Coordinates of C-alpha atoms in Angstrom, one line a residue:
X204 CA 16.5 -44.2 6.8
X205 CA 18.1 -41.7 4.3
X206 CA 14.6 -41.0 2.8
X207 CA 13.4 -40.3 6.4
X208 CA 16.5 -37.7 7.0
X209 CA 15.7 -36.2 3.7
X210 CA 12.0 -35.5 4.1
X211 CA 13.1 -33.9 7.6
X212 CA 15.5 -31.7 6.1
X213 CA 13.2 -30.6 2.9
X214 CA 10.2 -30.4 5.9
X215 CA 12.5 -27.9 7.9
X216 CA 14.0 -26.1 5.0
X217 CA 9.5 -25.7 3.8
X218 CA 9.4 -23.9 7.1
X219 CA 12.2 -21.4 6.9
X220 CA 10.4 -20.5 3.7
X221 CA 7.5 -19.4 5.9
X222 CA 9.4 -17.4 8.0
X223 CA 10.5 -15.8 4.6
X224 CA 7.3 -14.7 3.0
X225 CA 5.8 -14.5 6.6
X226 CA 8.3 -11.7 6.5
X227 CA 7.8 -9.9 3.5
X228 CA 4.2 -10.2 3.4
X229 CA 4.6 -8.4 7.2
X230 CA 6.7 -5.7 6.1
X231 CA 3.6 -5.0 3.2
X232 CA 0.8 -5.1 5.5
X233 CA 2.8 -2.8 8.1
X234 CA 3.8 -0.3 5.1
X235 CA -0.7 0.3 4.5
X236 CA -0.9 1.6 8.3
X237 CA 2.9 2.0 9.9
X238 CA 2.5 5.8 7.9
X239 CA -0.9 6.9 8.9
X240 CA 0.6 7.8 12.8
X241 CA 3.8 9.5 11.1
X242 CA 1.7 11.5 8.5
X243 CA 1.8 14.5 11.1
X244 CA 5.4 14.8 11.2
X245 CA 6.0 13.9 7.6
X246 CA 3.8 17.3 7.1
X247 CA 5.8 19.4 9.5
X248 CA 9.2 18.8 7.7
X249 CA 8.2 18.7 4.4
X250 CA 5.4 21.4 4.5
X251 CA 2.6 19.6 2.4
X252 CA -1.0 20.9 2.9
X253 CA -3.8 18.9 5.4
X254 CA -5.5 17.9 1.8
X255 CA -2.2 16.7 -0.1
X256 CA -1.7 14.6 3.3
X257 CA -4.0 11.6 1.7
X258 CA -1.8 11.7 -1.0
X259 CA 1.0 9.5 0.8
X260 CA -1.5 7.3 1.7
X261 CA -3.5 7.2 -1.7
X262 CA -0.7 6.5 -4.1
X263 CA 0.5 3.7 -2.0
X264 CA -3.0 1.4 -2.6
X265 CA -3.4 3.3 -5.9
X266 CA -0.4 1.6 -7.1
X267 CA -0.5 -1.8 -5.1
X268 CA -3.9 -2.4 -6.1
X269 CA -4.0 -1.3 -9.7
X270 CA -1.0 -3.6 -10.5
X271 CA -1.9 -6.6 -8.1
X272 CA -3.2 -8.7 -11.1
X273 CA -0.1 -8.0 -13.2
X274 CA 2.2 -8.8 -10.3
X275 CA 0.5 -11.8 -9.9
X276 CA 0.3 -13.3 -13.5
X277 CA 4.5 -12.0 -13.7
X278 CA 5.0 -14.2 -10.9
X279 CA 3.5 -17.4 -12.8
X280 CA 5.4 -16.6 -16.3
X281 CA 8.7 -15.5 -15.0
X282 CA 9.2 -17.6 -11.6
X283 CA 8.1 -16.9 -8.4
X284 CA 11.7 -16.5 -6.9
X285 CA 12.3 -13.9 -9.5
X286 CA 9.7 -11.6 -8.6
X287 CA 10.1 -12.3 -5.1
X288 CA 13.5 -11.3 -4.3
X289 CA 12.9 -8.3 -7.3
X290 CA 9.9 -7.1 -5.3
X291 CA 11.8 -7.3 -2.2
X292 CA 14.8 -5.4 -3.4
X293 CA 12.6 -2.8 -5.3
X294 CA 10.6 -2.1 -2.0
X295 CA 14.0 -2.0 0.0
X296 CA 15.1 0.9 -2.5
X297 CA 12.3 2.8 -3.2
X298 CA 11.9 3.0 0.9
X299 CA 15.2 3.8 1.4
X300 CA 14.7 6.9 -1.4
X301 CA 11.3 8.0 0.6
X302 CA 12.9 8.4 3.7
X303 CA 15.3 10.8 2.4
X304 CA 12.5 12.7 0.7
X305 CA 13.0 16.9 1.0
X306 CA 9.7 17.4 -0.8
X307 CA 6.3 16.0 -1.0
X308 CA 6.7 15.4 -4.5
X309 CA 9.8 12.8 -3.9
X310 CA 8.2 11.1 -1.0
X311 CA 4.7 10.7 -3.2
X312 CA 6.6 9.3 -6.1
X313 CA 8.5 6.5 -3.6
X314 CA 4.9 5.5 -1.9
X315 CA 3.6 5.0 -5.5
X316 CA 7.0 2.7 -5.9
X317 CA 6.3 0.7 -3.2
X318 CA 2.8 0.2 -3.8
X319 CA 3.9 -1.5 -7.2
X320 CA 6.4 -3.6 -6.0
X321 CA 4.6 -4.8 -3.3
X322 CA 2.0 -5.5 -6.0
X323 CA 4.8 -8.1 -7.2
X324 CA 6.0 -9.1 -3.9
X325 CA 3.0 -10.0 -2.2
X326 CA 1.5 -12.4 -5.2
X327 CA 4.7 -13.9 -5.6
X328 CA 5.0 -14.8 -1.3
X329 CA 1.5 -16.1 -1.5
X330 CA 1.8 -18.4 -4.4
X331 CA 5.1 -19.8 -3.0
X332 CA 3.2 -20.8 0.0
X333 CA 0.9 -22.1 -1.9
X334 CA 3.3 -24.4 -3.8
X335 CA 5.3 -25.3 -0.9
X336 CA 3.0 -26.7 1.5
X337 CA 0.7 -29.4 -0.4
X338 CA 0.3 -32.0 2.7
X339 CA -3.4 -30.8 4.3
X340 CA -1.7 -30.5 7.7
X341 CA 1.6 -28.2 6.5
X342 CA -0.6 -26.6 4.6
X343 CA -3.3 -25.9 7.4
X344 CA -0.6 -24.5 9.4
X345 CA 0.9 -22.2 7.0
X346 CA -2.0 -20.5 5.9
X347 CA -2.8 -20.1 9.9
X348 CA 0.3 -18.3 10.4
X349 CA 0.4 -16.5 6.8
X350 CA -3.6 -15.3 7.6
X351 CA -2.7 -14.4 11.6
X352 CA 0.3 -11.7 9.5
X353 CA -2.4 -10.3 7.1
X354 CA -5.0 -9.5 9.3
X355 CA -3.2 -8.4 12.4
X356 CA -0.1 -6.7 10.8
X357 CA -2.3 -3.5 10.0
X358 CA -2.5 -3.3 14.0
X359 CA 0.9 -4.0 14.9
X360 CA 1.9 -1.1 12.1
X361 CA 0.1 1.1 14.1
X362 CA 2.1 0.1 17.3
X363 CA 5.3 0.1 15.6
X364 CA 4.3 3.6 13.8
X365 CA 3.5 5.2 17.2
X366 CA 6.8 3.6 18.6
X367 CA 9.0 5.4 15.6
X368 CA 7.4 8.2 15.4
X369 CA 8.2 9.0 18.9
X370 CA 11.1 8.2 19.4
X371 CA 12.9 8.5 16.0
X372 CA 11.9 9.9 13.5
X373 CA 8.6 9.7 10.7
X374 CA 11.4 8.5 8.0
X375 CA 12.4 5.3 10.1
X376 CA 8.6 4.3 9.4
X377 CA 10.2 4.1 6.2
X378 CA 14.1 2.8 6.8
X379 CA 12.5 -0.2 8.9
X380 CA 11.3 -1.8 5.8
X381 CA 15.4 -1.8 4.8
X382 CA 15.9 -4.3 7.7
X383 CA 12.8 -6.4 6.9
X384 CA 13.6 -6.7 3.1
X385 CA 16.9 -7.3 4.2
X386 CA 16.4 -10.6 6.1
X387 CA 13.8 -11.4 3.8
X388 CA 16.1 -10.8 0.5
X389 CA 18.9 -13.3 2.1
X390 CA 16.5 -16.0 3.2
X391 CA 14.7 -16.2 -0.3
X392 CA 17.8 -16.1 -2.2
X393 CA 19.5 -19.0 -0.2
X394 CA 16.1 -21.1 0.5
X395 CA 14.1 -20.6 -2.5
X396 CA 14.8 -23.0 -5.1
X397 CA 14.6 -21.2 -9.0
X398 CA 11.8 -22.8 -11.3
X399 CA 13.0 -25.0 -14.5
X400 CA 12.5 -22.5 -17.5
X401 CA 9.5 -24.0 -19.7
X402 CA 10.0 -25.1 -23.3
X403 CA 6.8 -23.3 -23.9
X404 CA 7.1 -19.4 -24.7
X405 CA 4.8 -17.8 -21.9
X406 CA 2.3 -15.1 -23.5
X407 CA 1.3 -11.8 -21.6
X408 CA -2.8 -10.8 -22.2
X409 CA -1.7 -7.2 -22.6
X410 CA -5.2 -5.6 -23.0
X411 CA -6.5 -7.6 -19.9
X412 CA -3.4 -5.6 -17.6
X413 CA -4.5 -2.3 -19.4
X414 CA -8.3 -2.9 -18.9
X415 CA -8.1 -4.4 -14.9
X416 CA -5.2 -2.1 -14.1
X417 CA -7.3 1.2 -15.3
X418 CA -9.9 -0.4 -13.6
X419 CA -9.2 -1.0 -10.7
X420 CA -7.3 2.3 -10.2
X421 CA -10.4 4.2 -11.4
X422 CA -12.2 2.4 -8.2
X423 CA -9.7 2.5 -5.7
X424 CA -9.3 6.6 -6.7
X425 CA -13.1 7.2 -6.4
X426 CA -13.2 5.5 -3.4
X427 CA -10.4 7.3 -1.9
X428 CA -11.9 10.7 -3.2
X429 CA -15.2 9.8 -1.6
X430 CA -13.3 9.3 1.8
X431 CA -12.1 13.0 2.2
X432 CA -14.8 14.9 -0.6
X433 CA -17.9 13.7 -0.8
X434 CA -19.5 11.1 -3.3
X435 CA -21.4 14.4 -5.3
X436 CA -18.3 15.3 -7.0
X437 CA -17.1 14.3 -10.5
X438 CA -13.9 12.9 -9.7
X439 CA -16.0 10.8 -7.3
X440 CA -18.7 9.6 -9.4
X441 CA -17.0 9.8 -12.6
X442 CA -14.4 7.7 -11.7
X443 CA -16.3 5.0 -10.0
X444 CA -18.9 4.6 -12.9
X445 CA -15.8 4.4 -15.3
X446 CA -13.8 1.4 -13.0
X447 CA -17.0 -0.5 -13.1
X448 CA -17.6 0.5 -17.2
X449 CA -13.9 -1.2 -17.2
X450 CA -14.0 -4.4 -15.4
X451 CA -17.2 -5.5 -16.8
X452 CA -15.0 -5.2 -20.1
X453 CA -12.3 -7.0 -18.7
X454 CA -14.7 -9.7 -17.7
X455 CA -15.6 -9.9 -21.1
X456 CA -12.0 -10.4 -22.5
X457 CA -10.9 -12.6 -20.2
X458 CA -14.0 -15.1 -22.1
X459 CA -12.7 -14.6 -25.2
X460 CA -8.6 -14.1 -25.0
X461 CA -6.6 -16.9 -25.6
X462 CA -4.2 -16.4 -22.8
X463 CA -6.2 -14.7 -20.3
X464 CA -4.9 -13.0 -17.5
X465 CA -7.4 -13.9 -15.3
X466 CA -9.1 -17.3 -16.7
X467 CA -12.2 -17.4 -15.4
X468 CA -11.4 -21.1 -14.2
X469 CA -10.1 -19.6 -10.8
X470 CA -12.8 -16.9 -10.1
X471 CA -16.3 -19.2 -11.5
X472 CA -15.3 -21.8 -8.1
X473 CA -18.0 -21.1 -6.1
X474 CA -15.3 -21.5 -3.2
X475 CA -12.5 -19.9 -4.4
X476 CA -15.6 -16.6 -5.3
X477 CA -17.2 -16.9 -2.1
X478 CA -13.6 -16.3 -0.6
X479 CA -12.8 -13.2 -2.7
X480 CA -15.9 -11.9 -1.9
X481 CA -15.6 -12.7 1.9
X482 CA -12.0 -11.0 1.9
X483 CA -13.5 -8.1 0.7
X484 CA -16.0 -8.0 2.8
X485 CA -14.6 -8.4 5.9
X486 CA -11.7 -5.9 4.8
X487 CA -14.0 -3.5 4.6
X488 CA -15.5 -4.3 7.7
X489 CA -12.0 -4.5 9.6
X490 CA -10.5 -1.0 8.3
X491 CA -13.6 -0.1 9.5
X492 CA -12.8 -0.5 12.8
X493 CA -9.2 0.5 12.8
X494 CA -10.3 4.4 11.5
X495 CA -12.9 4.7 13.8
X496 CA -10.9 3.2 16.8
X497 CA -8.1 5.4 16.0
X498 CA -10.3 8.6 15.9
X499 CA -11.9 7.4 19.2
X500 CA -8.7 6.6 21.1
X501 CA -6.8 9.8 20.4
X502 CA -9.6 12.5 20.0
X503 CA -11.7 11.5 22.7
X504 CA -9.6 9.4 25.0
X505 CA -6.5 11.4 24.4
X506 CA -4.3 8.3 23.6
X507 CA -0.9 9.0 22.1
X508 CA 0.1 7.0 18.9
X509 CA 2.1 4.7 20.7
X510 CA -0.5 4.3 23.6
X511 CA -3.3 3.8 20.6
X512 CA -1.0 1.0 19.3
X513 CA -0.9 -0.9 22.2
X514 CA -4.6 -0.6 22.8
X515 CA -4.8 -2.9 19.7
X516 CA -2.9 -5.7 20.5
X517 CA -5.8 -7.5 22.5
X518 CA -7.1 -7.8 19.0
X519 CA -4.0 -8.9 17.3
X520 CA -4.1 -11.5 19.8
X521 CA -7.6 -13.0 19.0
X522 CA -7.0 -12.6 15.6
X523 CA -4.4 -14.7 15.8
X524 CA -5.4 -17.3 18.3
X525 CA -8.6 -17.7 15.9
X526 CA -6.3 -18.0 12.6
X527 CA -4.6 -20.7 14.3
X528 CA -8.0 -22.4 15.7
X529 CA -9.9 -21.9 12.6
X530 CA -6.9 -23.4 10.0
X531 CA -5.4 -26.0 11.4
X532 CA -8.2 -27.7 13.9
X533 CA -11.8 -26.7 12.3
X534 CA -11.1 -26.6 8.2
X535 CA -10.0 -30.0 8.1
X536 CA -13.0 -31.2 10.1
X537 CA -16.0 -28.6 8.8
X538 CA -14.4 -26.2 6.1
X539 CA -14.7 -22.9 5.3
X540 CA -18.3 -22.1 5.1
X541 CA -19.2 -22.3 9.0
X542 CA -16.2 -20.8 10.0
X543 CA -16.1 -17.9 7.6
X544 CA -19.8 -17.5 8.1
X545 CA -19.6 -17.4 12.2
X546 CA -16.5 -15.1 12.0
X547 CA -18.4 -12.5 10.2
X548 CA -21.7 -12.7 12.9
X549 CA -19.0 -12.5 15.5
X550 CA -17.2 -9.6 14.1
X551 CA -20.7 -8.4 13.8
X552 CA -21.2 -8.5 17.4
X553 CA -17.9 -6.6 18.5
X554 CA -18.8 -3.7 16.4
X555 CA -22.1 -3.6 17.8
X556 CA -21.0 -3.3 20.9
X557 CA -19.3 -0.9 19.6
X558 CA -21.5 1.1 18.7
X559 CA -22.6 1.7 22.2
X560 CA -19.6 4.0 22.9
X561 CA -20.2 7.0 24.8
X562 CA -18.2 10.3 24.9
X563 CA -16.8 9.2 28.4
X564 CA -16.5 5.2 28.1
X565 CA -13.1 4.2 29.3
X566 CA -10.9 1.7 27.6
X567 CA -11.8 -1.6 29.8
X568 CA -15.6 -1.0 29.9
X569 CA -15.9 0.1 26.4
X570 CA -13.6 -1.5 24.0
X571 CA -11.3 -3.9 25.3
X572 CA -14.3 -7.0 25.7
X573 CA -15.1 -5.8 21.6
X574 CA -11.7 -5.4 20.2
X575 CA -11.1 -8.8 21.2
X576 CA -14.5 -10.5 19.9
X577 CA -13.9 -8.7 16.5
X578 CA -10.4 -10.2 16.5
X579 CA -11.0 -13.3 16.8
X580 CA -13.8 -13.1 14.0
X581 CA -11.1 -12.1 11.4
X582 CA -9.2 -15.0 12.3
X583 CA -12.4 -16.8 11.4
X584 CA -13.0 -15.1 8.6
X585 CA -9.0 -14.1 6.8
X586 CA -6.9 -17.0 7.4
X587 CA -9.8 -19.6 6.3
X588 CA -10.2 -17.1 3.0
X589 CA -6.8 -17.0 1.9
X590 CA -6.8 -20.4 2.2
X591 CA -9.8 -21.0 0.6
X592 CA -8.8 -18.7 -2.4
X593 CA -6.0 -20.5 -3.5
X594 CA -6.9 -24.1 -2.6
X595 CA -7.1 -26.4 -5.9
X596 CA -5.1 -24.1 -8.6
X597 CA -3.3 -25.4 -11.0
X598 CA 0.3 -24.6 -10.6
X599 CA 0.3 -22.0 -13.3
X600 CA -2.6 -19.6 -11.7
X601 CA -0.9 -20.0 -8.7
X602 CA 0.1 -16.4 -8.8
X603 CA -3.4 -15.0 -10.3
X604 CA -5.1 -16.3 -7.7
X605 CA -3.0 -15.1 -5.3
X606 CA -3.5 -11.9 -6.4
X607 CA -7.5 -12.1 -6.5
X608 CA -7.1 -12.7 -2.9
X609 CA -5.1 -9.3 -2.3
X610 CA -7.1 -7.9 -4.9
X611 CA -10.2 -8.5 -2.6
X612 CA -8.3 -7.2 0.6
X613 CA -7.7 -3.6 -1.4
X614 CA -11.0 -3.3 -2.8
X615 CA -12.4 -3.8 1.2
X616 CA -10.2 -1.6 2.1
X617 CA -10.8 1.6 -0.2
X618 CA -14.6 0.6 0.0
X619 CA -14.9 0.4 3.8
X620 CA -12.7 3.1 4.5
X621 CA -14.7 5.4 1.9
X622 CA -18.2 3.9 2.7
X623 CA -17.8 4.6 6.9
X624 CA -15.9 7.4 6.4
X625 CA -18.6 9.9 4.5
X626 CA -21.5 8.0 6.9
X627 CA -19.6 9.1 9.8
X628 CA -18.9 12.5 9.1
X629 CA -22.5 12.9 8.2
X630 CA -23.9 11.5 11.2
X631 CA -21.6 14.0 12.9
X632 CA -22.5 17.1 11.0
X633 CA -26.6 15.9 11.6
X634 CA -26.4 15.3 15.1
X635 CA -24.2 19.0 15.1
X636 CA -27.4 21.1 13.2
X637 CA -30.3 19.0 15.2
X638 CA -28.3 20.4 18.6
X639 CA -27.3 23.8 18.4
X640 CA -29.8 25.1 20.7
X641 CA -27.9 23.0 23.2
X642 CA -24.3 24.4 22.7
X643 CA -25.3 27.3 24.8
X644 CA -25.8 25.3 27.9
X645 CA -23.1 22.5 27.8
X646 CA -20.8 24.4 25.6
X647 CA -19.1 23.6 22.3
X648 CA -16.7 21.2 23.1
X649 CA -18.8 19.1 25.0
X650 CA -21.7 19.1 21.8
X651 CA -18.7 18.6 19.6
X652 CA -17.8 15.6 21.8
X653 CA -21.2 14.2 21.6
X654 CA -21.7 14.3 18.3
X655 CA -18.0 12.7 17.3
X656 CA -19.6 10.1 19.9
X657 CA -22.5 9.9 18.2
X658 CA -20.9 9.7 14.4
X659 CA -18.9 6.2 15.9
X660 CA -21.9 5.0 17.1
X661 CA -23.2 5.0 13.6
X662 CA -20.2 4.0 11.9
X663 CA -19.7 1.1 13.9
X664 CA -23.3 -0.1 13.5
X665 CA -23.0 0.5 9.5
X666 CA -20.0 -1.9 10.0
X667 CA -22.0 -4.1 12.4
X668 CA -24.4 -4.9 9.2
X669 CA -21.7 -5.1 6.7
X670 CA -20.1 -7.9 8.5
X671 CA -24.0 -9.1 8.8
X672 CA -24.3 -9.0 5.4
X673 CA -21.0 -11.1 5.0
X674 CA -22.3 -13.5 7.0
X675 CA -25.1 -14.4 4.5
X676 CA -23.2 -13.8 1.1
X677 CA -20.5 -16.1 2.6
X678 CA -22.9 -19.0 3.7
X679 CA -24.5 -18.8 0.3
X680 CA -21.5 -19.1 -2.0
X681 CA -19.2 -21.4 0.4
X682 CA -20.1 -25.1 -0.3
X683 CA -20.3 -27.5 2.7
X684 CA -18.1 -29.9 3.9
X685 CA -14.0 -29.9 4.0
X686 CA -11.9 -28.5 1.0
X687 CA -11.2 -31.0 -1.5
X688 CA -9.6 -31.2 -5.2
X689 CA -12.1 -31.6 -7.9
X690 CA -11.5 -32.0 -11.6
X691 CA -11.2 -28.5 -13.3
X692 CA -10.7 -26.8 -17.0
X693 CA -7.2 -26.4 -16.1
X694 CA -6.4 -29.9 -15.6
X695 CA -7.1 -29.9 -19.2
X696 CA -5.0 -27.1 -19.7
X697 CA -2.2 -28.6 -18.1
X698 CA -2.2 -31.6 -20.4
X699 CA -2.4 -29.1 -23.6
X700 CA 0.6 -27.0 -22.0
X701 CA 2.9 -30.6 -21.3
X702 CA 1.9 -31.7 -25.2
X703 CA 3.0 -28.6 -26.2
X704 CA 6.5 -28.9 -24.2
X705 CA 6.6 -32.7 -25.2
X706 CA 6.3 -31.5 -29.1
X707 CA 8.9 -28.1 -28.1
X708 CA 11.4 -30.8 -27.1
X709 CA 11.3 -33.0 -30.1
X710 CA 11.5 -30.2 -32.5
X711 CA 14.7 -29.4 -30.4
X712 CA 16.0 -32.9 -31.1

């Protein structure tokens, strides 16, 4: 009976953990879109130019995804709870300095802040889950709720970021994250329980962090710079050709390094691959829809941020109805491949429809029935991933892998968000010069109307294929059937590591 009252409490204490890093990892995914509403006012009191405005954005993922990797390896050397409650604090602070900011300069420097320690935090939460819930069914359910945060937490910033912005103040998109860090800070210190310290001296691959880091932040830069130049220019092209000049280096370290950052053990699954690649894919697919959706709601239906908020939460509810659905009740009976696979052709289908947007579709006729059927194909698609991407580390990749997974998420994000972005503004610009002629009877504003229609309807059908196209990578790298452990390299790792402490110890003696 004792045993029985102690795997009740120990069950019960697992799930105030969750509400933890369900926390924190909230509080990260708001911080990418809770700014994009405020940007406007942020610009009126500190008096940055229309071009530096990407900035506050930019250095964010800059940061966050260039350090992700290094965030994530930290977490797996130095303790989980460490880095966890150091992210947390650090992203409390640096928040707290950028909503004081009295210059651009100040409040660029504290998004860059963030952006790295949420490249600690967010590892660090995800590979605690990861080691706190091992039972299939606990686990099932934690991942459902963790997966419903990541994917519709960029939705709910924008509700909250609407909600702040009017009626506070831009720099409470920016003190909120004190109260979030706050609760999350006293949980983790009081529920998390701190690792043993290993007998064996963990090693850092310092030229794998300078070669992914540089990497990655060449990519995520000339993504960015494509999304408001165009892909012609050097920093563009230069950039890019150098991030992918960089990783394929890193690549080939990580074969030869005898502590590698990245072992290629957690990325050469076919599983745990095909679920990096589907995060990245259907990131892309899903800031896809949230820029063009915001441009449609506030430029042509005249939505205010707020009222743009709440137009997403029909698909922050699917989302997370389908996170639930797909975790705890279908991956235990089918896996991920189906699930991943039909999310993707079902996301598919609400960006298809829509594409069929017109310059005068209303809200109910037009978007609603869409927003919905798109949401509940990222439950299908994140929650299953993240899942999937973590599932049968060994305890000291935990963090790595966790990382891979956000890495993904980034990369989907920049990518989409650059990708759409120039094939929308061309589509506009085309449709502009093909009807000039007609200007002089409807008059500019209505050609300029029907050719921002006409640029959505483009985008949205670009991002109609891409999730297309996920569909089919996904179904050929997922394997069939239900997760299950299987024999890896690092099982043999694990028994060179416990020799080594076994041999650490009786030197000690």
């Amino acid at each position: 009976m004792p045993d029985a009252a102690s795997d009740n409490s120990a069950r019960d204490r697992s799930w105030l953990v969750l509400g933890v890093i369900g926390l924190a990892q909230l509080m990260v995914v708001l911080d990418i879109t809770v700014m994009n509403i405020a940007l406007p006012s942020a610009q009126r009191a500190l008096g940055f130019t229309t071009v530096d405005r990407q900035w506050v954005v930019t250095a964010y993922t800059l940061a966050f995804g260039s350090l992700l990797l290094l965030g994530g390896r930290l977490a797996d050397l130095l303790g989980r709870k460490v880095t966890f409650l150091i992210g947390l604090a650090g992203f409390a602070g640096v928040s707290a300095i950028g909503g004081v900011s009295v210059s651009f300069t100040m409040l660029i420097t504290a998004r860059a802040c963030q952006g790295a320690f949420a490249a600690l935090l967010v590892p660090s939460a995800l590979s605690l889950l990861t080691t706190t819930f091992t039972a299939p069914k606990d686990r099932a359910r934690a991942f459902a709720i963790y997966g419903a945060i990541a994917g519709a937490g960029g939705a709910i910033g924008l509700l909250l970021g609407g909600a702040l912005t009017e009626y506070l103040s831009w720099r409470w998109t920016l003190y909120v994250n004190l109260i979030f860090a706050g609760v999350a800070f006293t949980g983790g210190a009081l529920l998390l329980k701190k690792r043993q310290p290993s007998p064996v001296k963990p090693r850092l691959d310092v030229p794998g962090v300078l070669l992914v880091s540089s990497g990655v932040f060449c990519l995520v830069y000339g993504f960015s710079n494509a999304a408001t130049h165009n892909w012609h220019t050097p920093s563009t092209y230069g950039f890019l050709a150098a991030g992918v000049v960089l990783l394929v280096v890193f690549a080939l370290w990580q074969r030869r390094a005898a502590h590698p950052l990245l072992p290629p053990r957690v990325v050469l699954d076919r599983n745990r691959g095909g679920a990096y690649a589907s995060m990245l894919i259907g990131t892309a697919g899903l800031f896809g829809i949230f820029l063009f959706l915001t441009y449609y709601l506030q430029q042509t239906l005249g939505y205010s941020p707020l009222v743009t908020g709440v137009a997403f939460l029909p698909m922050s509810v699917g989302l997370i109805v389908a996170a639930n659905l797909s975790t705890i009740t279908l991956m235990p009976r089918f896996g991920p491949k189906p699930l991943v696979a039909f999310g993707m052709l079902a996301a598919s289908s609400g960006t298809a429809w829509l594409a069929q947007l017109g310059s005068h579709t209303g809200y109910a006729a037009g978007v609603l029935g869409p927003i919905v059927l798109a949401g509940v194909g990222m439950g299908m698609i994140i929650a299953p991933a993240i899942n999937t991407g973590t599932f049968g580390v060994a305890p000291q990749d935990a963090g790595v892998a966790s990382a891979t997974v956000t890495v993904g998420q980034m990369l989907g994000g920049s990518v989409g968000t650059a990708l759409l972005n120039t094939i929308f503004a061309s589509a506009v610009a085309s449709y502009l010069t093909a009807h000039l002629a007609v200007a002089r009877l409807i008059g500019r504003q209505a050609l300029t109307g029907l050719a921002l229609a006409h640029g959505y309807d483009t985008a949205f059908w670009w991002t109609a294929g891409i999730f297309a196209a996920g569909a089919v990578i996904a179904g050929a790298l997922l394997r069939r059937g239900p997760l299950r452990s299987v024999s890896t390299p690092s099982t043999a790792d694990d028994r060179v590591t416990t020799a080594q402490a076994e041999a650490s110890r009786e030197r000690a003696q």
